[in-house]
Amino acid sequence: MAESTTPPISVEGWETRKLPPQLTRRFDFDTYAQTRGFLDDLAELSEAVGNYPNLHFAKDFATVTISAADDGALQESEATFARQVNDLAAKFR
Amino acid sequence: MAESTTPPISVEGWETRKLPPQLTRRFDFDTYAQTRGFLDDLAELSEAVGNYPNLHFAKDFATVTISAADDGALQESEATFARQVNDLAAKFR
């Protein structure tokens, strides 16, 4: 099979990791209410689209890590999800 | 100053770390709804008592890490909080 010529997935503000294929971004917030608002909205989005990222958070930040499905390469669907997460976070910062 | 003779903080099910002083426990859940229910209740508890632990979660688990306040030793207040988190998690497992 020929090597893929698909350009690597890239999303503004997100770090792209290769092994394993992941998109990750830390969002800082001023207050816990903002952090929680973001997490609540992200939970709704996760249920709506069926993508449950790895989350790490405390009072004033949340780090979101989106993994490729089925141990494959990152797809445009993950990039789209990451952009949706950017839009959510922008509401709370 | 004499060395403290206070017994180390210990909470059932939690790992006690010394450097830095932390209590940590992973809770596994069957569904995202349970994970989210636990996180929502934990957020309420955090706001009620002013303790915002470090959280790491994905679809079916949440790891809670409680740090000592002000870089000091773990106190009974952190142990009490950890036991409250146990009680919350039990509602969703």
PDB file of C-alpha atoms in Angstrom:
ATOM      1  CA  MET A   1       0.000   0.000   0.000  1.00  0.00           C
ATOM      2  CA  ALA A   2       1.350   3.406  -0.949  1.00  0.00           C
ATOM      3  CA  GLU A   3       2.224   5.693   1.917  1.00  0.00           C
ATOM      4  CA  SER A   4      -0.509   8.162   2.640  1.00  0.00           C
ATOM      5  CA  THR A   5      -0.020  11.645   1.286  1.00  0.00           C
ATOM      6  CA  THR A   6      -2.732  13.108   3.509  1.00  0.00           C
ATOM      7  CA  PRO A   7      -1.380  16.239   5.193  1.00  0.00           C
ATOM      8  CA  PRO A   8      -1.008  15.905   8.965  1.00  0.00           C
ATOM      9  CA  ILE A   9      -3.942  17.052  11.046  1.00  0.00           C
ATOM     10  CA  SER A  10      -3.364  20.490  12.510  1.00  0.00           C
ATOM     11  CA  VAL A  11      -5.675  22.640  14.611  1.00  0.00           C
ATOM     12  CA  GLU A  12      -4.959  26.169  15.797  1.00  0.00           C
ATOM     13  CA  GLY A  13      -3.816  26.185  19.399  1.00  0.00           C
ATOM     14  CA  TRP A  14      -3.510  22.424  19.679  1.00  0.00           C
ATOM     15  CA  GLU A  15      -0.384  20.337  19.911  1.00  0.00           C
ATOM     16  CA  THR A  16      -0.354  17.365  17.562  1.00  0.00           C
ATOM     17  CA  ARG A  17       1.330  14.255  18.931  1.00  0.00           C
ATOM     18  CA  LYS A  18       2.295  11.306  16.820  1.00  0.00           C
ATOM     19  CA  LEU A  19       2.848   8.391  19.196  1.00  0.00           C
ATOM     20  CA  PRO A  20       0.093   7.879  20.054  1.00  0.00           C
ATOM     21  CA  PRO A  21      -1.750  10.134  17.604  1.00  0.00           C
ATOM     22  CA  GLN A  22      -3.362  12.810  19.755  1.00  0.00           C
ATOM     23  CA  LEU A  23      -4.410  16.422  19.765  1.00  0.00           C
ATOM     24  CA  THR A  24      -3.918  18.157  23.108  1.00  0.00           C
ATOM     25  CA  ARG A  25      -4.533  21.653  24.412  1.00  0.00           C
ATOM     26  CA  ARG A  26      -4.585  23.324  27.806  1.00  0.00           C
ATOM     27  CA  PHE A  27      -7.213  25.975  28.469  1.00  0.00           C
ATOM     28  CA  ASP A  28      -6.715  28.357  31.383  1.00  0.00           C
ATOM     29  CA  PHE A  29      -9.646  30.032  33.073  1.00  0.00           C
ATOM     30  CA  ASP A  30      -9.955  32.824  35.606  1.00  0.00           C
ATOM     31  CA  THR A  31     -12.473  31.118  37.862  1.00  0.00           C
ATOM     32  CA  TYR A  32     -13.736  27.701  38.794  1.00  0.00           C
ATOM     33  CA  ALA A  33     -17.175  28.704  37.499  1.00  0.00           C
ATOM     34  CA  GLN A  34     -15.656  29.219  34.053  1.00  0.00           C
ATOM     35  CA  THR A  35     -13.752  25.932  34.215  1.00  0.00           C
ATOM     36  CA  ARG A  36     -16.900  24.130  35.223  1.00  0.00           C
ATOM     37  CA  GLY A  37     -18.994  25.860  32.595  1.00  0.00           C
ATOM     38  CA  PHE A  38     -16.533  24.760  29.952  1.00  0.00           C
ATOM     39  CA  LEU A  39     -16.513  21.175  31.248  1.00  0.00           C
ATOM     40  CA  ASP A  40     -20.304  21.048  31.359  1.00  0.00           C
ATOM     41  CA  ASP A  41     -20.595  22.244  27.786  1.00  0.00           C
ATOM     42  CA  LEU A  42     -17.859  19.858  26.710  1.00  0.00           C
ATOM     43  CA  ALA A  43     -19.760  16.983  28.312  1.00  0.00           C
ATOM     44  CA  GLU A  44     -22.818  17.921  26.256  1.00  0.00           C
ATOM     45  CA  LEU A  45     -20.715  18.067  23.108  1.00  0.00           C
ATOM     46  CA  SER A  46     -19.116  14.716  23.928  1.00  0.00           C
ATOM     47  CA  GLU A  47     -22.477  13.042  24.245  1.00  0.00           C
ATOM     48  CA  ALA A  48     -23.758  14.725  21.089  1.00  0.00           C
ATOM     49  CA  VAL A  49     -20.876  13.587  18.892  1.00  0.00           C
ATOM     50  CA  GLY A  50     -19.734  10.470  20.746  1.00  0.00           C
ATOM     51  CA  ASN A  51     -16.203  11.712  21.408  1.00  0.00           C
ATOM     52  CA  TYR A  52     -15.070  11.417  25.022  1.00  0.00           C
ATOM     53  CA  PRO A  53     -11.641  12.994  25.287  1.00  0.00           C
ATOM     54  CA  ASN A  54      -9.205  12.534  28.098  1.00  0.00           C
ATOM     55  CA  LEU A  55      -9.636  15.456  30.495  1.00  0.00           C
ATOM     56  CA  HIS A  56      -7.348  16.752  33.195  1.00  0.00           C
ATOM     57  CA  PHE A  57      -8.502  19.730  35.214  1.00  0.00           C
ATOM     58  CA  ALA A  58      -8.337  21.538  38.494  1.00  0.00           C
ATOM     59  CA  LYS A  59      -9.763  24.844  39.663  1.00  0.00           C
ATOM     60  CA  ASP A  60      -8.568  27.088  36.864  1.00  0.00           C
ATOM     61  CA  PHE A  61      -7.538  24.998  33.900  1.00  0.00           C
ATOM     62  CA  ALA A  62      -8.541  22.038  31.784  1.00  0.00           C
ATOM     63  CA  THR A  63      -6.321  20.058  29.459  1.00  0.00           C
ATOM     64  CA  VAL A  64      -8.137  18.201  26.698  1.00  0.00           C
ATOM     65  CA  THR A  65      -6.529  15.294  24.887  1.00  0.00           C
ATOM     66  CA  ILE A  66      -8.268  13.872  21.837  1.00  0.00           C
ATOM     67  CA  SER A  67      -7.065  10.486  20.654  1.00  0.00           C
ATOM     68  CA  ALA A  68      -7.396   8.963  17.239  1.00  0.00           C
ATOM     69  CA  ALA A  69     -10.142   6.379  17.040  1.00  0.00           C
ATOM     70  CA  ASP A  70      -9.211   2.708  16.855  1.00  0.00           C
ATOM     71  CA  ASP A  71      -5.498   3.403  17.265  1.00  0.00           C
ATOM     72  CA  GLY A  72      -5.409   4.781  13.746  1.00  0.00           C
ATOM     73  CA  ALA A  73      -4.257   8.139  12.487  1.00  0.00           C
ATOM     74  CA  LEU A  74      -5.953  11.393  13.420  1.00  0.00           C
ATOM     75  CA  GLN A  75      -8.796  12.201  11.063  1.00  0.00           C
ATOM     76  CA  GLU A  76     -10.555  15.378  10.062  1.00  0.00           C
ATOM     77  CA  SER A  77     -13.350  14.378  12.453  1.00  0.00           C
ATOM     78  CA  GLU A  78     -10.985  14.782  15.403  1.00  0.00           C
ATOM     79  CA  ALA A  79      -9.813  18.140  14.050  1.00  0.00           C
ATOM     80  CA  THR A  80     -13.419  19.260  13.745  1.00  0.00           C
ATOM     81  CA  PHE A  81     -14.060  18.202  17.325  1.00  0.00           C
ATOM     82  CA  ALA A  82     -10.975  20.126  18.494  1.00  0.00           C
ATOM     83  CA  ARG A  83     -12.231  23.259  16.746  1.00  0.00           C
ATOM     84  CA  GLN A  84     -15.598  22.825  18.443  1.00  0.00           C
ATOM     85  CA  VAL A  85     -13.781  22.595  21.789  1.00  0.00           C
ATOM     86  CA  ASN A  86     -11.974  25.853  20.932  1.00  0.00           C
ATOM     87  CA  ASP A  87     -15.328  27.510  20.330  1.00  0.00           C
ATOM     88  CA  LEU A  88     -16.702  26.240  23.632  1.00  0.00           C
ATOM     89  CA  ALA A  89     -13.677  27.443  25.573  1.00  0.00           C
ATOM     90  CA  ALA A  90     -13.904  30.878  23.977  1.00  0.00           C
ATOM     91  CA  LYS A  91     -17.286  31.343  25.656  1.00  0.00           C
ATOM     92  CA  PHE A  92     -15.654  31.074  29.060  1.00  0.00           C
ATOM     93  CA  ARG A  93     -12.428  33.014  28.629  1.00  0.00           C
TER      94      ARG A  93
ATOM     95  CA  MET B   1      11.347  21.754  66.771  1.00  0.00           C
ATOM     96  CA  ALA B   2      10.484  18.217  67.729  1.00  0.00           C
ATOM     97  CA  GLU B   3       9.489  15.923  64.936  1.00  0.00           C
ATOM     98  CA  SER B   4       5.743  15.536  64.650  1.00  0.00           C
ATOM     99  CA  THR B   5       4.304  12.372  66.110  1.00  0.00           C
ATOM    100  CA  THR B   6       0.986  12.795  64.308  1.00  0.00           C
ATOM    101  CA  PRO B   7       0.080   9.519  62.608  1.00  0.00           C
ATOM    102  CA  PRO B   8       0.107   9.689  58.803  1.00  0.00           C
ATOM    103  CA  ILE B   9      -3.195  10.460  57.120  1.00  0.00           C
ATOM    104  CA  SER B  10      -4.800   7.316  55.736  1.00  0.00           C
ATOM    105  CA  VAL B  11      -8.132   6.908  53.966  1.00  0.00           C
ATOM    106  CA  GLU B  12      -9.646   3.611  52.847  1.00  0.00           C
ATOM    107  CA  GLY B  13      -9.106   3.070  49.143  1.00  0.00           C
ATOM    108  CA  TRP B  14      -6.780   6.037  48.686  1.00  0.00           C
ATOM    109  CA  GLU B  15      -3.069   6.021  48.049  1.00  0.00           C
ATOM    110  CA  THR B  16      -1.142   8.397  50.273  1.00  0.00           C
ATOM    111  CA  ARG B  17       1.837  10.082  48.626  1.00  0.00           C
ATOM    112  CA  LYS B  18       4.513  11.920  50.524  1.00  0.00           C
ATOM    113  CA  LEU B  19       6.335  14.103  47.986  1.00  0.00           C
ATOM    114  CA  PRO B  20       4.257  16.096  47.419  1.00  0.00           C
ATOM    115  CA  PRO B  21       1.753  15.177  50.136  1.00  0.00           C
ATOM    116  CA  GLN B  22      -1.320  13.934  48.269  1.00  0.00           C
ATOM    117  CA  LEU B  23      -4.190  11.510  48.484  1.00  0.00           C
ATOM    118  CA  THR B  24      -5.125   9.910  45.175  1.00  0.00           C
ATOM    119  CA  ARG B  25      -7.712   7.392  44.073  1.00  0.00           C
ATOM    120  CA  ARG B  26      -9.078   6.150  40.753  1.00  0.00           C
ATOM    121  CA  PHE B  27     -12.794   5.435  40.478  1.00  0.00           C
ATOM    122  CA  ASP B  28     -14.035   3.277  37.603  1.00  0.00           C
ATOM    123  CA  PHE B  29     -17.574   3.588  36.312  1.00  0.00           C
ATOM    124  CA  ASP B  30     -19.674   1.534  33.928  1.00  0.00           C
ATOM    125  CA  THR B  31     -21.034   4.443  31.905  1.00  0.00           C
ATOM    126  CA  TYR B  32     -20.259   8.010  30.991  1.00  0.00           C
ATOM    127  CA  ALA B  33     -23.502   9.050  32.685  1.00  0.00           C
ATOM    128  CA  GLN B  34     -22.170   7.649  35.961  1.00  0.00           C
ATOM    129  CA  THR B  35     -18.788   9.314  35.483  1.00  0.00           C
ATOM    130  CA  ARG B  36     -20.478  12.606  34.758  1.00  0.00           C
ATOM    131  CA  GLY B  37     -22.876  12.254  37.667  1.00  0.00           C
ATOM    132  CA  PHE B  38     -19.937  11.707  39.982  1.00  0.00           C
ATOM    133  CA  LEU B  39     -18.069  14.704  38.565  1.00  0.00           C
ATOM    134  CA  ASP B  40     -21.120  16.942  38.875  1.00  0.00           C
ATOM    135  CA  ASP B  41     -21.634  15.989  42.499  1.00  0.00           C
ATOM    136  CA  LEU B  42     -17.931  16.394  43.184  1.00  0.00           C
ATOM    137  CA  ALA B  43     -18.079  19.900  41.699  1.00  0.00           C
ATOM    138  CA  GLU B  44     -20.876  20.773  44.112  1.00  0.00           C
ATOM    139  CA  LEU B  45     -18.893  19.375  47.016  1.00  0.00           C
ATOM    140  CA  SER B  46     -15.782  21.276  45.912  1.00  0.00           C
ATOM    141  CA  GLU B  47     -17.647  24.548  45.912  1.00  0.00           C
ATOM    142  CA  ALA B  48     -19.290  23.772  49.240  1.00  0.00           C
ATOM    143  CA  VAL B  49     -16.057  23.037  51.072  1.00  0.00           C
ATOM    144  CA  GLY B  50     -13.566  25.032  49.001  1.00  0.00           C
ATOM    145  CA  ASN B  51     -11.432  22.059  47.992  1.00  0.00           C
ATOM    146  CA  TYR B  52     -10.736  21.786  44.270  1.00  0.00           C
ATOM    147  CA  PRO B  53      -8.825  18.560  43.680  1.00  0.00           C
ATOM    148  CA  ASN B  54      -6.884  17.674  40.601  1.00  0.00           C
ATOM    149  CA  LEU B  55      -9.130  15.567  38.370  1.00  0.00           C
ATOM    150  CA  HIS B  56      -8.285  13.310  35.487  1.00  0.00           C
ATOM    151  CA  PHE B  57     -11.105  11.554  33.710  1.00  0.00           C
ATOM    152  CA  ALA B  58     -12.345  10.081  30.493  1.00  0.00           C
ATOM    153  CA  LYS B  59     -15.483   8.169  29.600  1.00  0.00           C
ATOM    154  CA  ASP B  60     -15.458   5.538  32.324  1.00  0.00           C
ATOM    155  CA  PHE B  61     -13.117   6.611  35.076  1.00  0.00           C
ATOM    156  CA  ALA B  62     -12.054   9.548  37.196  1.00  0.00           C
ATOM    157  CA  THR B  63      -8.855   9.876  39.200  1.00  0.00           C
ATOM    158  CA  VAL B  64      -9.011  12.332  42.073  1.00  0.00           C
ATOM    159  CA  THR B  65      -5.869  13.785  43.606  1.00  0.00           C
ATOM    160  CA  ILE B  66      -6.170  15.850  46.759  1.00  0.00           C
ATOM    161  CA  SER B  67      -3.166  17.944  47.692  1.00  0.00           C
ATOM    162  CA  ALA B  68      -2.197  19.277  51.069  1.00  0.00           C
ATOM    163  CA  ALA B  69      -3.013  22.956  51.486  1.00  0.00           C
ATOM    164  CA  ASP B  70      -0.176  25.467  51.411  1.00  0.00           C
ATOM    165  CA  ASP B  71       2.451  22.830  50.648  1.00  0.00           C
ATOM    166  CA  GLY B  72       2.150  21.536  54.177  1.00  0.00           C
ATOM    167  CA  ALA B  73       1.357  18.055  55.414  1.00  0.00           C
ATOM    168  CA  LEU B  74      -1.944  16.342  54.791  1.00  0.00           C
ATOM    169  CA  GLN B  75      -4.481  17.191  57.461  1.00  0.00           C
ATOM    170  CA  GLU B  76      -7.574  15.513  58.759  1.00  0.00           C
ATOM    171  CA  SER B  77      -9.597  17.965  56.652  1.00  0.00           C
ATOM    172  CA  GLU B  78      -8.201  16.405  53.468  1.00  0.00           C
ATOM    173  CA  ALA B  79      -8.958  12.923  54.805  1.00  0.00           C
ATOM    174  CA  THR B  80     -12.511  13.998  55.560  1.00  0.00           C
ATOM    175  CA  PHE B  81     -12.850  15.345  52.024  1.00  0.00           C
ATOM    176  CA  ALA B  82     -11.511  12.070  50.591  1.00  0.00           C
ATOM    177  CA  ARG B  83     -14.095  10.118  52.573  1.00  0.00           C
ATOM    178  CA  GLN B  84     -16.816  12.409  51.246  1.00  0.00           C
ATOM    179  CA  VAL B  85     -15.573  11.690  47.716  1.00  0.00           C
ATOM    180  CA  ASN B  86     -15.801   7.951  48.482  1.00  0.00           C
ATOM    181  CA  ASP B  87     -19.415   8.430  49.513  1.00  0.00           C
ATOM    182  CA  LEU B  88     -20.208  10.357  46.336  1.00  0.00           C
ATOM    183  CA  ALA B  89     -18.600   7.736  44.116  1.00  0.00           C
ATOM    184  CA  ALA B  90     -20.519   4.956  45.842  1.00  0.00           C
ATOM    185  CA  LYS B  91     -23.741   6.524  44.569  1.00  0.00           C
ATOM    186  CA  PHE B  92     -22.642   5.946  40.984  1.00  0.00           C
ATOM    187  CA  ARG B  93     -21.030   2.517  41.124  1.00  0.00           C
TER     188      ARG B  93
END
